[in-house]
mmCIF file with all atom_site columns, C-alpha atoms in Angstrom:
data_model
loop_
_atom_site.group_PDB
_atom_site.id
_atom_site.type_symbol
_atom_site.label_atom_id
_atom_site.label_alt_id
_atom_site.label_comp_id
_atom_site.label_asym_id
_atom_site.label_entity_id
_atom_site.label_seq_id
_atom_site.pdbx_PDB_ins_code
_atom_site.Cartn_x
_atom_site.Cartn_y
_atom_site.Cartn_z
_atom_site.occupancy
_atom_site.B_iso_or_equiv
_atom_site.pdbx_formal_charge
_atom_site.auth_seq_id
_atom_site.auth_comp_id
_atom_site.auth_asym_id
_atom_site.auth_atom_id
_atom_site.pdbx_PDB_model_num
ATOM 1   C CA . MET A 1 1   ? 5.617   -12.000 -2.614  1.00 0.00 ? 1   MET A CA 1
ATOM 2   C CA . VAL A 1 2   ? 3.041   -13.063 -5.530  1.00 0.00 ? 2   VAL A CA 1
ATOM 3   C CA . SER A 1 3   ? 2.090   -9.907  -7.811  1.00 0.00 ? 3   SER A CA 1
ATOM 4   C CA . GLY A 1 4   ? -1.876  -10.652 -8.784  1.00 0.00 ? 4   GLY A CA 1
ATOM 5   C CA . TYR A 1 5   ? -5.256  -9.162  -8.868  1.00 0.00 ? 5   TYR A CA 1
ATOM 6   C CA . SER A 1 6   ? -8.158  -9.202  -6.258  1.00 0.00 ? 6   SER A CA 1
ATOM 7   C CA . GLY A 1 7   ? -11.369 -8.214  -5.162  1.00 0.00 ? 7   GLY A CA 1
ATOM 8   C CA . GLY A 1 8   ? -13.103 -9.264  -8.223  1.00 0.00 ? 8   GLY A CA 1
ATOM 9   C CA . ASP A 1 9   ? -15.674 -11.559 -9.367  1.00 0.00 ? 9   ASP A CA 1
ATOM 10  C CA . LYS A 1 10  ? -13.646 -12.912 -12.655 1.00 0.00 ? 10  LYS A CA 1
ATOM 11  C CA . GLU A 1 11  ? -11.998 -16.295 -11.821 1.00 0.00 ? 11  GLU A CA 1
ATOM 12  C CA . ASN A 1 12  ? -8.240  -16.164 -13.453 1.00 0.00 ? 12  ASN A CA 1
ATOM 13  C CA . PRO A 1 13  ? -8.331  -12.660 -15.155 1.00 0.00 ? 13  PRO A CA 1
ATOM 14  C CA . THR A 1 14  ? -5.688  -11.175 -17.066 1.00 0.00 ? 14  THR A CA 1
ATOM 15  C CA . TYR A 1 15  ? -3.708  -8.328  -16.986 1.00 0.00 ? 15  TYR A CA 1
ATOM 16  C CA . GLU A 1 16  ? -5.604  -7.063  -20.074 1.00 0.00 ? 16  GLU A CA 1
ATOM 17  C CA . GLN A 1 17  ? -8.958  -7.601  -18.300 1.00 0.00 ? 17  GLN A CA 1
ATOM 18  C CA . VAL A 1 18  ? -7.959  -6.024  -15.287 1.00 0.00 ? 18  VAL A CA 1
ATOM 19  C CA . SER A 1 19  ? -6.550  -3.114  -17.115 1.00 0.00 ? 19  SER A CA 1
ATOM 20  C CA . THR A 1 20  ? -9.821  -2.375  -18.431 1.00 0.00 ? 20  THR A CA 1
ATOM 21  C CA . GLY A 1 21  ? -11.361 -1.712  -14.698 1.00 0.00 ? 21  GLY A CA 1
ATOM 22  C CA . ARG A 1 22  ? -14.050 -3.569  -15.893 1.00 0.00 ? 22  ARG A CA 1
ATOM 23  C CA . THR A 1 23  ? -13.291 -6.938  -13.728 1.00 0.00 ? 23  THR A CA 1
ATOM 24  C CA . GLY A 1 24  ? -13.880 -5.450  -10.307 1.00 0.00 ? 24  GLY A CA 1
ATOM 25  C CA . HIS A 1 25  ? -10.289 -6.448  -9.951  1.00 0.00 ? 25  HIS A CA 1
ATOM 26  C CA . MET A 1 26  ? -7.134  -4.675  -8.338  1.00 0.00 ? 26  MET A CA 1
ATOM 27  C CA . GLU A 1 27  ? -3.670  -4.859  -9.016  1.00 0.00 ? 27  GLU A CA 1
ATOM 28  C CA . ALA A 1 28  ? -2.403  -6.625  -6.019  1.00 0.00 ? 28  ALA A CA 1
ATOM 29  C CA . VAL A 1 29  ? 0.394   -8.447  -4.082  1.00 0.00 ? 29  VAL A CA 1
ATOM 30  C CA . GLN A 1 30  ? -0.229  -11.068 -1.758  1.00 0.00 ? 30  GLN A CA 1
ATOM 31  C CA . ILE A 1 31  ? 2.241   -11.475 0.764   1.00 0.00 ? 31  ILE A CA 1
ATOM 32  C CA . GLU A 1 32  ? 3.541   -14.777 3.115   1.00 0.00 ? 32  GLU A CA 1
ATOM 33  C CA . TYR A 1 33  ? 5.448   -13.683 6.204   1.00 0.00 ? 33  TYR A CA 1
ATOM 34  C CA . ASP A 1 34  ? 6.812   -15.755 9.173   1.00 0.00 ? 34  ASP A CA 1
ATOM 35  C CA . PRO A 1 35  ? 5.404   -13.584 11.740  1.00 0.00 ? 35  PRO A CA 1
ATOM 36  C CA . SER A 1 36  ? 8.499   -14.722 14.129  1.00 0.00 ? 36  SER A CA 1
ATOM 37  C CA . GLN A 1 37  ? 10.604  -12.444 11.698  1.00 0.00 ? 37  GLN A CA 1
ATOM 38  C CA . VAL A 1 38  ? 8.325   -9.321  11.143  1.00 0.00 ? 38  VAL A CA 1
ATOM 39  C CA . ASN A 1 39  ? 4.764   -8.467  12.632  1.00 0.00 ? 39  ASN A CA 1
ATOM 40  C CA . TYR A 1 40  ? 2.148   -7.253  10.962  1.00 0.00 ? 40  TYR A CA 1
ATOM 41  C CA . LYS A 1 41  ? 2.023   -3.487  11.858  1.00 0.00 ? 41  LYS A CA 1
ATOM 42  C CA . ASP A 1 42  ? 5.729   -3.214  10.789  1.00 0.00 ? 42  ASP A CA 1
ATOM 43  C CA . LEU A 1 43  ? 4.031   -4.491  7.080   1.00 0.00 ? 43  LEU A CA 1
ATOM 44  C CA . LEU A 1 44  ? 1.180   -1.738  7.732   1.00 0.00 ? 44  LEU A CA 1
ATOM 45  C CA . GLU A 1 45  ? 4.079   0.650   8.708   1.00 0.00 ? 45  GLU A CA 1
ATOM 46  C CA . VAL A 1 46  ? 6.095   0.104   5.158   1.00 0.00 ? 46  VAL A CA 1
ATOM 47  C CA . PHE A 1 47  ? 2.393   0.073   3.185   1.00 0.00 ? 47  PHE A CA 1
ATOM 48  C CA . TRP A 1 48  ? 1.571   3.471   4.537   1.00 0.00 ? 48  TRP A CA 1
ATOM 49  C CA . THR A 1 49  ? 5.060   4.567   3.795   1.00 0.00 ? 49  THR A CA 1
ATOM 50  C CA . SER A 1 50  ? 5.153   3.341   0.640   1.00 0.00 ? 50  SER A CA 1
ATOM 51  C CA . HIS A 1 51  ? 2.025   4.671   -0.948  1.00 0.00 ? 51  HIS A CA 1
ATOM 52  C CA . ASN A 1 52  ? -0.137  7.883   -1.424  1.00 0.00 ? 52  ASN A CA 1
ATOM 53  C CA . PRO A 1 53  ? -2.628  7.036   1.421   1.00 0.00 ? 53  PRO A CA 1
ATOM 54  C CA . ILE A 1 54  ? -4.933  10.345  -0.043  1.00 0.00 ? 54  ILE A CA 1
ATOM 55  C CA . GLN A 1 55  ? -4.748  9.847   -3.655  1.00 0.00 ? 55  GLN A CA 1
ATOM 56  C CA . LYS A 1 56  ? -8.349  8.587   -4.793  1.00 0.00 ? 56  LYS A CA 1
ATOM 57  C CA . GLY A 1 57  ? -8.658  6.476   -7.880  1.00 0.00 ? 57  GLY A CA 1
ATOM 58  C CA . GLY A 1 58  ? -5.106  5.023   -8.459  1.00 0.00 ? 58  GLY A CA 1
ATOM 59  C CA . GLN A 1 59  ? -1.951  5.641   -7.587  1.00 0.00 ? 59  GLN A CA 1
ATOM 60  C CA . GLY A 1 60  ? 0.538   8.263   -8.944  1.00 0.00 ? 60  GLY A CA 1
ATOM 61  C CA . ALA A 1 61  ? 0.118   8.299   -12.961 1.00 0.00 ? 61  ALA A CA 1
ATOM 62  C CA . ASP A 1 62  ? -1.744  5.173   -12.782 1.00 0.00 ? 62  ASP A CA 1
ATOM 63  C CA . THR A 1 63  ? -5.046  5.791   -12.403 1.00 0.00 ? 63  THR A CA 1
ATOM 64  C CA . GLY A 1 64  ? -8.471  3.700   -12.798 1.00 0.00 ? 64  GLY A CA 1
ATOM 65  C CA . SER A 1 65  ? -10.073 1.149   -9.881  1.00 0.00 ? 65  SER A CA 1
ATOM 66  C CA . GLN A 1 66  ? -7.856  -1.683  -10.543 1.00 0.00 ? 66  GLN A CA 1
ATOM 67  C CA . TYR A 1 67  ? -4.922  0.756   -9.034  1.00 0.00 ? 67  TYR A CA 1
ATOM 68  C CA . GLU A 1 68  ? -6.327  1.909   -5.607  1.00 0.00 ? 68  GLU A CA 1
ATOM 69  C CA . ALA A 1 69  ? -4.848  1.386   -2.571  1.00 0.00 ? 69  ALA A CA 1
ATOM 70  C CA . ALA A 1 70  ? -6.323  -1.250  -0.029  1.00 0.00 ? 70  ALA A CA 1
ATOM 71  C CA . ILE A 1 71  ? -5.367  -3.801  2.846   1.00 0.00 ? 71  ILE A CA 1
ATOM 72  C CA . LEU A 1 72  ? -7.257  -6.503  2.112   1.00 0.00 ? 72  LEU A CA 1
ATOM 73  C CA . TYR A 1 73  ? -7.960  -8.725  5.496   1.00 0.00 ? 73  TYR A CA 1
ATOM 74  C CA . HIS A 1 74  ? -7.765  -12.304 6.319   1.00 0.00 ? 74  HIS A CA 1
ATOM 75  C CA . ASN A 1 75  ? -8.995  -12.292 9.864   1.00 0.00 ? 75  ASN A CA 1
ATOM 76  C CA . ASP A 1 76  ? -10.598 -9.633  13.003  1.00 0.00 ? 76  ASP A CA 1
ATOM 77  C CA . GLU A 1 77  ? -7.098  -8.673  14.426  1.00 0.00 ? 77  GLU A CA 1
ATOM 78  C CA . GLN A 1 78  ? -5.421  -7.647  10.800  1.00 0.00 ? 78  GLN A CA 1
ATOM 79  C CA . LYS A 1 79  ? -8.849  -5.808  10.581  1.00 0.00 ? 79  LYS A CA 1
ATOM 80  C CA . VAL A 1 80  ? -8.412  -4.316  13.783  1.00 0.00 ? 80  VAL A CA 1
ATOM 81  C CA . LEU A 1 81  ? -4.660  -3.477  13.028  1.00 0.00 ? 81  LEU A CA 1
ATOM 82  C CA . ALA A 1 82  ? -5.495  -2.066  9.688   1.00 0.00 ? 82  ALA A CA 1
ATOM 83  C CA . GLU A 1 83  ? -7.890  0.167   11.038  1.00 0.00 ? 83  GLU A CA 1
ATOM 84  C CA . GLU A 1 84  ? -6.050  1.362   13.944  1.00 0.00 ? 84  GLU A CA 1
ATOM 85  C CA . SER A 1 85  ? -3.083  2.078   11.521  1.00 0.00 ? 85  SER A CA 1
ATOM 86  C CA . LYS A 1 86  ? -5.400  3.670   9.317   1.00 0.00 ? 86  LYS A CA 1
ATOM 87  C CA . ALA A 1 87  ? -6.548  5.762   12.206  1.00 0.00 ? 87  ALA A CA 1
ATOM 88  C CA . SER A 1 88  ? -3.065  6.944   13.333  1.00 0.00 ? 88  SER A CA 1
ATOM 89  C CA . LEU A 1 89  ? -2.752  8.949   10.088  1.00 0.00 ? 89  LEU A CA 1
ATOM 90  C CA . ARG A 1 90  ? -5.268  11.319  11.226  1.00 0.00 ? 90  ARG A CA 1
ATOM 91  C CA . VAL A 1 91  ? -6.510  14.039  9.048   1.00 0.00 ? 91  VAL A CA 1
ATOM 92  C CA . GLY A 1 92  ? -7.598  17.253  9.484   1.00 0.00 ? 92  GLY A CA 1
ATOM 93  C CA . GLU A 1 93  ? -7.206  20.220  12.383  1.00 0.00 ? 93  GLU A CA 1
ATOM 94  C CA . ALA A 1 94  ? -7.891  18.330  15.492  1.00 0.00 ? 94  ALA A CA 1
ATOM 95  C CA . ARG A 1 95  ? -4.390  16.378  14.622  1.00 0.00 ? 95  ARG A CA 1
ATOM 96  C CA . ARG A 1 96  ? -3.059  19.989  13.812  1.00 0.00 ? 96  ARG A CA 1
ATOM 97  C CA . GLU A 1 97  ? -4.418  21.385  16.831  1.00 0.00 ? 97  GLU A CA 1
ATOM 98  C CA . LYS A 1 98  ? -2.910  18.975  19.045  1.00 0.00 ? 98  LYS A CA 1
ATOM 99  C CA . ASN A 1 99  ? 0.339   19.275  17.322  1.00 0.00 ? 99  ASN A CA 1
ATOM 100 C CA . ALA A 1 100 ? 0.881   23.270  18.000  1.00 0.00 ? 100 ALA A CA 1
ATOM 101 C CA . LYS A 1 101 ? 1.369   22.585  21.471  1.00 0.00 ? 101 LYS A CA 1
ATOM 102 C CA . ARG A 1 102 ? 4.730   21.316  20.214  1.00 0.00 ? 102 ARG A CA 1
ATOM 103 C CA . SER A 1 103 ? 7.736   22.310  18.375  1.00 0.00 ? 103 SER A CA 1
ATOM 104 C CA . ALA A 1 104 ? 6.576   22.706  14.860  1.00 0.00 ? 104 ALA A CA 1
ATOM 105 C CA . ASN A 1 105 ? 9.371   20.667  13.470  1.00 0.00 ? 105 ASN A CA 1
ATOM 106 C CA . LYS A 1 106 ? 9.104   17.346  16.235  1.00 0.00 ? 106 LYS A CA 1
ATOM 107 C CA . ALA A 1 107 ? 5.481   17.286  15.197  1.00 0.00 ? 107 ALA A CA 1
ATOM 108 C CA . LEU A 1 108 ? 5.820   17.477  11.287  1.00 0.00 ? 108 LEU A CA 1
ATOM 109 C CA . GLU A 1 109 ? 9.253   14.519  12.037  1.00 0.00 ? 109 GLU A CA 1
ATOM 110 C CA . ASP A 1 110 ? 6.588   12.480  13.964  1.00 0.00 ? 110 ASP A CA 1
ATOM 111 C CA . GLN A 1 111 ? 3.564   12.965  12.645  1.00 0.00 ? 111 GLN A CA 1
ATOM 112 C CA . LYS A 1 112 ? 1.856   12.538  9.390   1.00 0.00 ? 112 LYS A CA 1
ATOM 113 C CA . ILE A 1 113 ? -0.938  14.961  8.718   1.00 0.00 ? 113 ILE A CA 1
ATOM 114 C CA . TYR A 1 114 ? -3.288  14.715  5.572   1.00 0.00 ? 114 TYR A CA 1
ATOM 115 C CA . ASP A 1 115 ? -5.426  17.862  4.633   1.00 0.00 ? 115 ASP A CA 1
ATOM 116 C CA . LYS A 1 116 ? -7.429  15.370  2.703   1.00 0.00 ? 116 LYS A CA 1
ATOM 117 C CA . PRO A 1 117 ? -9.427  11.942  3.676   1.00 0.00 ? 117 PRO A CA 1
ATOM 118 C CA . ILE A 1 118 ? -7.236  8.596   3.582   1.00 0.00 ? 118 ILE A CA 1
ATOM 119 C CA . ALA A 1 119 ? -8.604  7.052   0.659   1.00 0.00 ? 119 ALA A CA 1
ATOM 120 C CA . THR A 1 120 ? -6.684  4.115   0.569   1.00 0.00 ? 120 THR A CA 1
ATOM 121 C CA . LYS A 1 121 ? -9.842  0.917   1.504   1.00 0.00 ? 121 LYS A CA 1
ATOM 122 C CA . ILE A 1 122 ? -9.474  -1.668  4.206   1.00 0.00 ? 122 ILE A CA 1
ATOM 123 C CA . MET A 1 123 ? -11.450 -4.667  2.802   1.00 0.00 ? 123 MET A CA 1
ATOM 124 C CA . PRO A 1 124 ? -11.701 -8.328  3.719   1.00 0.00 ? 124 PRO A CA 1
ATOM 125 C CA . PHE A 1 125 ? -9.998  -10.706 1.320   1.00 0.00 ? 125 PHE A CA 1
ATOM 126 C CA . LYS A 1 126 ? -11.840 -12.410 -0.982  1.00 0.00 ? 126 LYS A CA 1
ATOM 127 C CA . ASN A 1 127 ? -9.980  -14.468 -3.376  1.00 0.00 ? 127 ASN A CA 1
ATOM 128 C CA . PHE A 1 128 ? -6.320  -13.716 -5.368  1.00 0.00 ? 128 PHE A CA 1
ATOM 129 C CA . TYR A 1 129 ? -5.469  -14.921 -8.513  1.00 0.00 ? 129 TYR A CA 1
ATOM 130 C CA . PRO A 1 130 ? -1.569  -14.745 -9.592  1.00 0.00 ? 130 PRO A CA 1
ATOM 131 C CA . ALA A 1 131 ? -0.505  -12.685 -12.610 1.00 0.00 ? 131 ALA A CA 1
ATOM 132 C CA . GLU A 1 132 ? 1.197   -13.547 -15.482 1.00 0.00 ? 132 GLU A CA 1
ATOM 133 C CA . ASP A 1 133 ? 4.856   -14.586 -15.313 1.00 0.00 ? 133 ASP A CA 1
ATOM 134 C CA . TYR A 1 134 ? 6.257   -11.524 -16.575 1.00 0.00 ? 134 TYR A CA 1
ATOM 135 C CA . HIS A 1 135 ? 5.006   -9.680  -13.837 1.00 0.00 ? 135 HIS A CA 1
ATOM 136 C CA . GLN A 1 136 ? 6.275   -11.342 -11.234 1.00 0.00 ? 136 GLN A CA 1
ATOM 137 C CA . ASP A 1 137 ? 9.762   -10.127 -9.883  1.00 0.00 ? 137 ASP A CA 1
ATOM 138 C CA . TYR A 1 138 ? 9.222   -7.089  -12.267 1.00 0.00 ? 138 TYR A CA 1
ATOM 139 C CA . TYR A 1 139 ? 11.389  -4.926  -10.459 1.00 0.00 ? 139 TYR A CA 1
ATOM 140 C CA . GLY A 1 140 ? 14.064  -7.651  -9.948  1.00 0.00 ? 140 GLY A CA 1
ATOM 141 C CA . LYS A 1 141 ? 13.794  -9.063  -13.374 1.00 0.00 ? 141 LYS A CA 1
ATOM 142 C CA . ASN A 1 142 ? 13.579  -5.330  -15.176 1.00 0.00 ? 142 ASN A CA 1
ATOM 143 C CA . PRO A 1 143 ? 15.369  -2.711  -12.889 1.00 0.00 ? 143 PRO A CA 1
ATOM 144 C CA . GLU A 1 144 ? 16.787  -0.208  -15.553 1.00 0.00 ? 144 GLU A CA 1
ATOM 145 C CA . ALA A 1 145 ? 12.712  -0.239  -16.962 1.00 0.00 ? 145 ALA A CA 1
ATOM 146 C CA . ARG A 1 146 ? 11.263  2.914   -16.991 1.00 0.00 ? 146 ARG A CA 1
ATOM 147 C CA . TYR A 1 147 ? 8.761   2.457   -14.337 1.00 0.00 ? 147 TYR A CA 1
ATOM 148 C CA . CYS A 1 148 ? 11.123  1.246   -12.068 1.00 0.00 ? 148 CYS A CA 1
ATOM 149 C CA . GLN A 1 149 ? 13.377  4.049   -12.147 1.00 0.00 ? 149 GLN A CA 1
ATOM 150 C CA . ILE A 1 150 ? 10.728  6.478   -12.034 1.00 0.00 ? 150 ILE A CA 1
ATOM 151 C CA . VAL A 1 151 ? 8.357   4.838   -9.499  1.00 0.00 ? 151 VAL A CA 1
ATOM 152 C CA . ILE A 1 152 ? 9.642   2.027   -7.963  1.00 0.00 ? 152 ILE A CA 1
ATOM 153 C CA . ASN A 1 153 ? 13.280  3.101   -6.845  1.00 0.00 ? 153 ASN A CA 1
ATOM 154 C CA . PRO A 1 154 ? 12.109  6.256   -4.766  1.00 0.00 ? 154 PRO A CA 1
ATOM 155 C CA . LYS A 1 155 ? 9.990   3.951   -2.858  1.00 0.00 ? 155 LYS A CA 1
ATOM 156 C CA . VAL A 1 156 ? 12.540  1.198   -2.428  1.00 0.00 ? 156 VAL A CA 1
ATOM 157 C CA . GLU A 1 157 ? 14.975  3.654   -1.475  1.00 0.00 ? 157 GLU A CA 1
ATOM 158 C CA . LYS A 1 158 ? 12.645  5.455   1.135   1.00 0.00 ? 158 LYS A CA 1
ATOM 159 C CA . ILE A 1 159 ? 11.857  2.413   2.324   1.00 0.00 ? 159 ILE A CA 1
ATOM 160 C CA . ARG A 1 160 ? 15.653  1.185   2.924   1.00 0.00 ? 160 ARG A CA 1
ATOM 161 C CA . LYS A 1 161 ? 15.759  4.533   4.828   1.00 0.00 ? 161 LYS A CA 1
ATOM 162 C CA . LEU A 1 162 ? 13.311  4.349   6.983   1.00 0.00 ? 162 LEU A CA 1
ATOM 163 C CA . PHE A 1 163 ? 12.978  0.515   8.035   1.00 0.00 ? 163 PHE A CA 1
ATOM 164 C CA . HIS A 1 164 ? 17.172  -0.258  7.915   1.00 0.00 ? 164 HIS A CA 1
ATOM 165 C CA . ASP A 1 165 ? 17.188  -1.467  11.213  1.00 0.00 ? 165 ASP A CA 1
ATOM 166 C CA . LYS A 1 166 ? 14.773  -4.120  10.387  1.00 0.00 ? 166 LYS A CA 1
ATOM 167 C CA . LEU A 1 167 ? 15.575  -5.131  6.723   1.00 0.00 ? 167 LEU A CA 1
ATOM 168 C CA . LYS A 1 168 ? 18.177  -8.197  6.556   1.00 0.00 ? 168 LYS A CA 1
#
């Protein structure tokens, strides 16, 4: 996994440039994976679980277009799978009505119901520029940093709990 910037027109942008929100780039991670070890659907499931898909204009306290959540697909198969996974999150009353026929607790455990539209974008991959060295493996290098403790640790623990059977 490589931290970097994606989507804008500026070649080889720096963190300082991207953080202005004027380059068209988003902060991103590029994930190289072995399909014989993990499939794309599983990666999508982890992605949807690890962020707030209804928050517009960033994630958490990190606001601005450079922090918006997106899936950048590389081919038609990834696009279809990403769109299907997004559609499975469902928004609004139609999903609630369907779930009303089942026990309320079971419905809440099994289904993600959002009362706002999904803001996460699904876009074609355009480019990727690795971030500066100090951004690479930031969590591994800085586990005691306030950002890691407040933002990253809860996400890591959630993923470990929900996907323990798929982790190595």
